[in-house]
Structures are given as C-alpha cells and as structure tokens.
mmCIF file of C-alpha atoms in Angstrom:
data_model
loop_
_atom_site.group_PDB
_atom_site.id
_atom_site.type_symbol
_atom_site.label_atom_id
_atom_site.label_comp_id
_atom_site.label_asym_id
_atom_site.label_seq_id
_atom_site.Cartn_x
_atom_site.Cartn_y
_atom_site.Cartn_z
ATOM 1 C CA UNK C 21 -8.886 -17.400 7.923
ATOM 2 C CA UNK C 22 -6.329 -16.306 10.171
ATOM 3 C CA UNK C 23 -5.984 -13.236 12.348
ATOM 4 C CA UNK C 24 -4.008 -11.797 15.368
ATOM 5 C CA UNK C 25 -5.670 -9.425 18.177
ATOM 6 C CA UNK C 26 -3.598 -6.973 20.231
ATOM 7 C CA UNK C 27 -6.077 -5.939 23.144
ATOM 8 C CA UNK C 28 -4.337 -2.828 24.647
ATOM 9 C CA UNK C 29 -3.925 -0.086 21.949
ATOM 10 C CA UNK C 30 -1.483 1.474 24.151
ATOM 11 C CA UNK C 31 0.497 0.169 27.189
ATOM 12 C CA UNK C 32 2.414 2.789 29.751
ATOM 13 C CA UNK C 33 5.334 1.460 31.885
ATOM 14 C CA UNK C 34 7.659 3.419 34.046
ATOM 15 C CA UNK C 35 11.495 2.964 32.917
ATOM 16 C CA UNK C 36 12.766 0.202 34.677
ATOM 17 C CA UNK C 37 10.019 -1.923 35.322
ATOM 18 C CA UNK C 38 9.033 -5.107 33.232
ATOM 19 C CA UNK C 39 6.861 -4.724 30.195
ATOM 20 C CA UNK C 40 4.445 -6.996 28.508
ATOM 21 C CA UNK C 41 2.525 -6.248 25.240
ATOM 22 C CA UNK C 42 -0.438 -8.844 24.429
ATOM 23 C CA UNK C 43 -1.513 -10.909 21.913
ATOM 24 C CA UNK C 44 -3.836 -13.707 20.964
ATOM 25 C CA UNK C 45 -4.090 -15.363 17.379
ATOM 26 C CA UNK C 46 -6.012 -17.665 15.107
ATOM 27 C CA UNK C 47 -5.199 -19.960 12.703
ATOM 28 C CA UNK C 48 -6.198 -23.434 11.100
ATOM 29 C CA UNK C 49 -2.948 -25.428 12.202
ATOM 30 C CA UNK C 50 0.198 -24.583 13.245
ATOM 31 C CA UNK C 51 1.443 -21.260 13.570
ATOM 32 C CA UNK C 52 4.399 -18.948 12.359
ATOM 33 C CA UNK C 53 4.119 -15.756 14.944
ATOM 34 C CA UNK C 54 6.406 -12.771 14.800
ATOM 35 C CA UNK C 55 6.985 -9.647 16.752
ATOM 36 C CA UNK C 56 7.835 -6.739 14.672
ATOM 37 C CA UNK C 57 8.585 -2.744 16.405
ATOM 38 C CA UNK C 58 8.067 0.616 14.216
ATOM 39 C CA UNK C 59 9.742 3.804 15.528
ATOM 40 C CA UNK C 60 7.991 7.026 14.017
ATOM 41 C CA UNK C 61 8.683 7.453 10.314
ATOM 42 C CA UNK C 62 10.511 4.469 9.963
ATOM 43 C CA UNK C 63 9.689 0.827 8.383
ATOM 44 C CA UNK C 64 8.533 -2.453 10.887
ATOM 45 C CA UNK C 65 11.858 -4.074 12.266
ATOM 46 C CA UNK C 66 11.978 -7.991 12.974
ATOM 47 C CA UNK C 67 12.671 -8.431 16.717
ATOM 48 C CA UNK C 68 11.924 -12.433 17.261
ATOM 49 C CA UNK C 69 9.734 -15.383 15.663
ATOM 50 C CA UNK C 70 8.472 -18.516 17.512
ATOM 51 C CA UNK C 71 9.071 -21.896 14.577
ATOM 52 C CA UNK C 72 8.318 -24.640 16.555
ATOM 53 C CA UNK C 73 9.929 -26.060 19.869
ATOM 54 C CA UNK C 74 10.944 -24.290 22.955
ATOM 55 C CA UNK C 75 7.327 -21.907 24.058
ATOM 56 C CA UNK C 76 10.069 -19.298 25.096
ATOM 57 C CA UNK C 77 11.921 -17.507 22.304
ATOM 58 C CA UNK C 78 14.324 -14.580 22.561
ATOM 59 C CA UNK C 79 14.829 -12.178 19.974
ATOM 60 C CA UNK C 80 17.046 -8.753 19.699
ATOM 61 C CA UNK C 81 17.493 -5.573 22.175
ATOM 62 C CA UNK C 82 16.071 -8.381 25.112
ATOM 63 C CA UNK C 83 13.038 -8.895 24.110
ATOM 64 C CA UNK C 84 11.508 -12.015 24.472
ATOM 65 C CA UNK C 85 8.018 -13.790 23.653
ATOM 66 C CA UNK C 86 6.267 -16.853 25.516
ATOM 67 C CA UNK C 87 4.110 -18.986 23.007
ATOM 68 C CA UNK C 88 1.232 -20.586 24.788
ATOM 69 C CA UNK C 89 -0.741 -22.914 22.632
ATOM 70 C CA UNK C 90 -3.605 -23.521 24.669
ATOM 71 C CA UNK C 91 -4.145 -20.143 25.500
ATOM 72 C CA UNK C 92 -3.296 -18.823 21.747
ATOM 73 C CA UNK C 93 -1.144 -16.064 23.006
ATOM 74 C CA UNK C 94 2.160 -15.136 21.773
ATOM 75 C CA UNK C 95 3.272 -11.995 24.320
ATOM 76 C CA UNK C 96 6.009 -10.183 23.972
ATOM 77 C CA UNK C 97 8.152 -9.549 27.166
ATOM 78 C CA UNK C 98 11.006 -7.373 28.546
ATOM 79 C CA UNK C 99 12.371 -7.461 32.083
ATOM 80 C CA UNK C 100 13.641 -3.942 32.379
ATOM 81 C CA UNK C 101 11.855 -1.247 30.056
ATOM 82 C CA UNK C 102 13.639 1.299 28.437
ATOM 83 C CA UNK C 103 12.199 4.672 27.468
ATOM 84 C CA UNK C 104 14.082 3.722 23.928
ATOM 85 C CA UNK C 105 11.770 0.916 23.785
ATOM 86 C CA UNK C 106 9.045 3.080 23.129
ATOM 87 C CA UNK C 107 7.042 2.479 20.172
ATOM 88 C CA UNK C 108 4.608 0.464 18.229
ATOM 89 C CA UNK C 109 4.720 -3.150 18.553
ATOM 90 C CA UNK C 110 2.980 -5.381 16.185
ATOM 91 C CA UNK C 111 2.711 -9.097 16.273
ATOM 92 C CA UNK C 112 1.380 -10.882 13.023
ATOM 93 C CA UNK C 113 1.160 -14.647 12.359
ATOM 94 C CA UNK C 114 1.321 -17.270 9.416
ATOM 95 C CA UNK C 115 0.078 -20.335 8.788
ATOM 96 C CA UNK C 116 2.797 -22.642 8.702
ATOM 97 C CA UNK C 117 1.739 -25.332 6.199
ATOM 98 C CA UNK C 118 1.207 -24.714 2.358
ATOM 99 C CA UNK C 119 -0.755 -22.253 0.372
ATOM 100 C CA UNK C 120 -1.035 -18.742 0.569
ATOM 101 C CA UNK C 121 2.196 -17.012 1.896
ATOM 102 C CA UNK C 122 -0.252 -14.216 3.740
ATOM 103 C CA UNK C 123 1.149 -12.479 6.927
ATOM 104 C CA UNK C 124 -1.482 -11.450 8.987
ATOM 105 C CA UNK C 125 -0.746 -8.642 11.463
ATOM 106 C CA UNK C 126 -2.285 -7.300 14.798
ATOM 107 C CA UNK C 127 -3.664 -3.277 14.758
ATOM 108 C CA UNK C 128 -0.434 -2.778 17.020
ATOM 109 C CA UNK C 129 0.413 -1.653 20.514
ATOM 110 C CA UNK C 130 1.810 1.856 21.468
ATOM 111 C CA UNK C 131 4.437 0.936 24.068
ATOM 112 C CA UNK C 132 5.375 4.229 26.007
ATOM 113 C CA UNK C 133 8.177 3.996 28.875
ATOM 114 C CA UNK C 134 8.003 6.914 31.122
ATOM 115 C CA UNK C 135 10.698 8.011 32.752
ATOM 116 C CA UNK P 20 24.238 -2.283 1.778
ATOM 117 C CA UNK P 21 20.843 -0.630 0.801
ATOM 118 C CA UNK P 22 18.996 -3.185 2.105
ATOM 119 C CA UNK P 23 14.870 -2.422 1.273
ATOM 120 C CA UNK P 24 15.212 1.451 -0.779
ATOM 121 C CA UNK P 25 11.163 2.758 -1.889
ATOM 122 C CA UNK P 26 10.951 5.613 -3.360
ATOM 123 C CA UNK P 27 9.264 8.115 -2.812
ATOM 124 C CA UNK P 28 8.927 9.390 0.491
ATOM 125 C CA UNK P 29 6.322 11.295 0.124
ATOM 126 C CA UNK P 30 3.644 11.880 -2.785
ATOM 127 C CA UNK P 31 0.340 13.679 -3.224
ATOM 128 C CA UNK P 32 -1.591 12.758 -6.516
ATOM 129 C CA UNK P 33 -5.178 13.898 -7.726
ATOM 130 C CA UNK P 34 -8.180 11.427 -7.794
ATOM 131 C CA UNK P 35 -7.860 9.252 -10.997
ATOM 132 C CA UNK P 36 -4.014 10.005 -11.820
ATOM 133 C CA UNK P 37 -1.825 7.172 -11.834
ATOM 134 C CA UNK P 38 1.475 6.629 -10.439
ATOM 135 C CA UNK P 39 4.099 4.074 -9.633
ATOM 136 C CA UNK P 40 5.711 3.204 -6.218
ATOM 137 C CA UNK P 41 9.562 2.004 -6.573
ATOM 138 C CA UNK P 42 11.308 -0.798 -4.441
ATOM 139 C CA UNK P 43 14.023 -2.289 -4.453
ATOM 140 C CA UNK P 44 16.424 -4.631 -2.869
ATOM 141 C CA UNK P 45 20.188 -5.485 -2.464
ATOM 142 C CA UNK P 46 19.639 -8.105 -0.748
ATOM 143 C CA UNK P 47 19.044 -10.993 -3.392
ATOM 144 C CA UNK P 48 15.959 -11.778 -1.871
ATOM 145 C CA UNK P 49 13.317 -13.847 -3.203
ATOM 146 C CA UNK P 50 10.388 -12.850 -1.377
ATOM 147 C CA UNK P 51 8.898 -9.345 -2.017
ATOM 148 C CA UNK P 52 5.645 -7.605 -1.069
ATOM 149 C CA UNK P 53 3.671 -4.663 -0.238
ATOM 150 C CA UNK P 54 1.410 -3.564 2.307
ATOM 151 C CA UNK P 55 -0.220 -0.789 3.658
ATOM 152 C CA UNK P 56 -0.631 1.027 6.735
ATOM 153 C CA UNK P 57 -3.582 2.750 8.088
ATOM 154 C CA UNK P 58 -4.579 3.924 11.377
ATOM 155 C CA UNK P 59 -5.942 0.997 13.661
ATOM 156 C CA UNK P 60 -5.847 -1.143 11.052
ATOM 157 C CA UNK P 61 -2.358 -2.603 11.108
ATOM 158 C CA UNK P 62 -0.745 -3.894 7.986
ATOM 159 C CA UNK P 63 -2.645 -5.444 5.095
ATOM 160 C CA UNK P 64 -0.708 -6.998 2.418
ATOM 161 C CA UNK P 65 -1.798 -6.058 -1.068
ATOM 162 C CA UNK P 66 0.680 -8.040 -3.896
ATOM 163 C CA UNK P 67 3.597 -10.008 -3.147
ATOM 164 C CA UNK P 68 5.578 -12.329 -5.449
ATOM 165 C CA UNK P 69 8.278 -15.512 -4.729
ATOM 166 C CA UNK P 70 10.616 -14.714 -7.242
ATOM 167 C CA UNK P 71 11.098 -13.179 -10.499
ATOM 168 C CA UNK P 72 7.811 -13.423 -13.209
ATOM 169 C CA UNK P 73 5.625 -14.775 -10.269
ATOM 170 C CA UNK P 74 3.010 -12.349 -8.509
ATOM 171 C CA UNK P 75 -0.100 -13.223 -6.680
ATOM 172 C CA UNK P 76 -2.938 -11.124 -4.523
ATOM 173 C CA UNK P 77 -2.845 -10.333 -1.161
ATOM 174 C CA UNK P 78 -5.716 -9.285 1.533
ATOM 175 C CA UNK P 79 -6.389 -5.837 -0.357
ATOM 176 C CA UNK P 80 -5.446 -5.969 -4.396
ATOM 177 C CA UNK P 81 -8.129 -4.010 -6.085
ATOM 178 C CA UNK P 82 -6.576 -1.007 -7.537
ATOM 179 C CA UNK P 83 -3.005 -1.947 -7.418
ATOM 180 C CA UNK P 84 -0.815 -4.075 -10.092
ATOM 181 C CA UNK P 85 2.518 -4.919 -9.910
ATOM 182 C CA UNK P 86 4.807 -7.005 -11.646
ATOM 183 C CA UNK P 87 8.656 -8.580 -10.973
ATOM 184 C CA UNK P 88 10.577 -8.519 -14.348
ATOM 185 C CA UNK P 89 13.987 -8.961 -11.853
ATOM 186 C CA UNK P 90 15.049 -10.062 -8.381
ATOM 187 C CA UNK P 91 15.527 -6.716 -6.969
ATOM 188 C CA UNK P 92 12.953 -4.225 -7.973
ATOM 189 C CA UNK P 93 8.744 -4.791 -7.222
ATOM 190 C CA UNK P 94 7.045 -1.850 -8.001
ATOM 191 C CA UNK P 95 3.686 -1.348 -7.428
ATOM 192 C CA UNK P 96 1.466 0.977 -9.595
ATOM 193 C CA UNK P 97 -2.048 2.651 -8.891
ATOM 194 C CA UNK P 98 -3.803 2.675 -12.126
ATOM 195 C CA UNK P 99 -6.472 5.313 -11.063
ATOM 196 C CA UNK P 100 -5.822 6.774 -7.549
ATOM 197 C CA UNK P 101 -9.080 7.140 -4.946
ATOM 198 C CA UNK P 102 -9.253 8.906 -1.574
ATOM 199 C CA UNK P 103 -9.541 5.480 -0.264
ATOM 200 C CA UNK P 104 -5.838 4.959 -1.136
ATOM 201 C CA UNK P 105 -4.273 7.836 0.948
ATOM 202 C CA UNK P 106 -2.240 5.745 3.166
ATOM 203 C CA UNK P 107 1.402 4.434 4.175
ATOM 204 C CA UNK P 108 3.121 2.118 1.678
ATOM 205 C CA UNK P 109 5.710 -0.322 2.462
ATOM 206 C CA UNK P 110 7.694 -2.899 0.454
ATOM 207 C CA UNK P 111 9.311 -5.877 2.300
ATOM 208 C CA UNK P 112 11.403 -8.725 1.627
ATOM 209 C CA UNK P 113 12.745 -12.058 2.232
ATOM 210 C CA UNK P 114 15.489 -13.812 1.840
ATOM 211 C CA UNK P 115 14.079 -16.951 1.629
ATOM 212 C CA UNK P 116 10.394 -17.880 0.429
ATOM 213 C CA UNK P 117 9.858 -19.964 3.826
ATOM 214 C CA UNK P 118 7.049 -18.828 5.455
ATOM 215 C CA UNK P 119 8.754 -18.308 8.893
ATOM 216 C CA UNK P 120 11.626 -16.290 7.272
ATOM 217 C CA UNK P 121 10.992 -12.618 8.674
ATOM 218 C CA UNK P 122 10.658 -9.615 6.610
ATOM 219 C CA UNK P 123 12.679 -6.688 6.239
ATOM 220 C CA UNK P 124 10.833 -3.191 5.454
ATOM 221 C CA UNK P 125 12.140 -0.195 3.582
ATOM 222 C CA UNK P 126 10.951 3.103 5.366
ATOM 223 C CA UNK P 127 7.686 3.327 3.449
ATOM 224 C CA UNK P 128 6.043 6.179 0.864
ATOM 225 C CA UNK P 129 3.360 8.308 2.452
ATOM 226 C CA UNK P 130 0.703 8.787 0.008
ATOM 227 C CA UNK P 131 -2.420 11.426 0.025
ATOM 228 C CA UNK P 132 -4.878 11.316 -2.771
ATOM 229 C CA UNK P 133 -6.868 14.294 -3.188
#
C-alpha cells in the first residue's frame, strides 16, 4: 500500500519570508510524487512532479520541491512567500511501476501568508 | 478551451434518490477519474478509466458506477444516495495514461445528501 503524510495541517508565514510545506511518503518501489494547490471553491492545480533524476525539481509560480530518498520526503519550497500563495497544498504519490494507476494524496496543508 | 467542465455545482438529493454527476473534457485525454473530497481526509479516488469502454475501482467504489462510452465525457452516477456521500466531487484527467502525467481538475460538484 502506498500513502503520503503531511504533518502540519496548517503552516503560517509572514509575506516575504521562505516557506516550506512537509511531506513524507510510502511506497513499494519507486515513486511518482506531485504537488498539487486548491484555492477556495476551485479544483487541485498541478504545480510540479519529481520522475526520476535531479532530487531538486521546479515547478510553476516558483515553487520548488527537494526529493530526499532516504529520508522519504518530498517538501515543497518557496524562497519568498506571497500572501497569493495562500492555500491548501496537497502532495500525493504513485507508484511508478505497473498495476494499479491509484494516486494517493496527503490530508493537505493550509498555507497562510500574513502580511 | 473548456478544459475539465462537471456539472453541477451544487446539488442536494434525499437519502436513496439517485443521480448522475457530468464531466467532461476538451482535452482528448485518455485518462479520467473521480475523487472525492472530505474534510481531513484529502482526496480518495473512487472510479477512473484509461480510455474509452475501460473502467476500473479506485480506493472508495461502493455506491458509485460509472462508465466511458466516449473520450470526453465520465460520468459518475450514485445509484442510491447515503448521508455518507455528502461530500466534494471532482473529475480529473490526463492526457496521457503514464502514471507520472499530472492531472487536471474541473472545479468540482458539492453534494449534500439528506
């Protein structure tokens, strides 16, 4: 079975500073991992996906994610928060190999950038 | 371009009526699914299907059918509705059936059951 964990239900950051939202997976074998963002009545949008290769991957609106193997951890990073980043942030995973096409999300993070 | 369109927005049934959520895409995507949302519990994918006359079960399929009779539309019918399926309903696709191409959500269909 596979499954993601995203510790901090909610993470507060003051506008400006750098912003990381957590999480941890497991999976039998090698991993697809994604970082998805809902704003309030609105569907999940794709921000960035770690394949294979290079542990740092950048995705849209600067985002960025470091994939650390031994730790299991796929967190999400931005340098300079803006309050328009608020919102929830959900990372989900896949097992890469054959079988069932499931895409297992976290519970999601609240990210809220104060002013 | 549409991209993911569900319809609809919103809908409140009684216990044991049933009722069919629409999606569809413009996209000419082979991958479809559905999932629902509910509070600290993330996303849990319920049907999904990798092209046209092929569906399988996801995580949570008990009370749900669907079927894909063309590439763009997947909807997803609730043959007797329960309480237990009040929740946030979204459709996504993909364009390709790869499992590390990402998925692109219509806006979902909030659903109360009464």
């Amino acid at each position: 079975a596979q499954s993601v964990a995203q510790p901090e239900d909610q993470v507060n950051v003051a506008e400006g500073n750098p912003l990381t939202v957590k999480c941890t997976y497991s999976v039998s074998g090698n991993p697809y991992l994604f970082w998805y963002v809902q704003y309030p009545n609105r569907g999940l949008q794709f921000l960035l996906k770690y394949i294979t290769g290079d542990n740092l991957v950048k995705g849209s609106y600067g985002f960025e994610a470091e994939f650390n193997k031994s730790q299991t951890s796929f967190h999400l990073k931005k340098p300079s928060a803006l309050v328009s980043d608020s919102a929830l942030y959900f990372c989900a995973v896949r097992y890469s190999g054959a079988g069932s096409y499931q895409l297992t999300f976290g519970k999601g993070t609240k990210l809220s950038v104060i002013p | 371009n549409a991209g993911v369109t569900q319809t609809p927005k919103f809908q409140v049934l009684k216990t044991g009526q049933s009722m069919t959520l629409q999606c569809a895409q413009d996209m000419n995507h082979e991958y479809m699914s559905w999932y629902r949302q509910d509070p600290g519990m993330g996303l849990r994918l319920i049907h999904y299907s990798v092209g046209a006359g092929i569906t399988d079960q996801g995580e949570v399929p008990n009370g749900y059918n669907v079927s894909r009779s063309t590439t763009e539309d997947f909807p997803l019918r609730l043959l007797s509705a329960a309480p237990s399926q009040t929740s946030v309903y979204f459709c996504a696709s993909s364009y390709s059936t790869t499992r590390n191409s990402p998925l692109h959500f219509g806006n979902g269909t909030r659903l109360t059951v009464t």
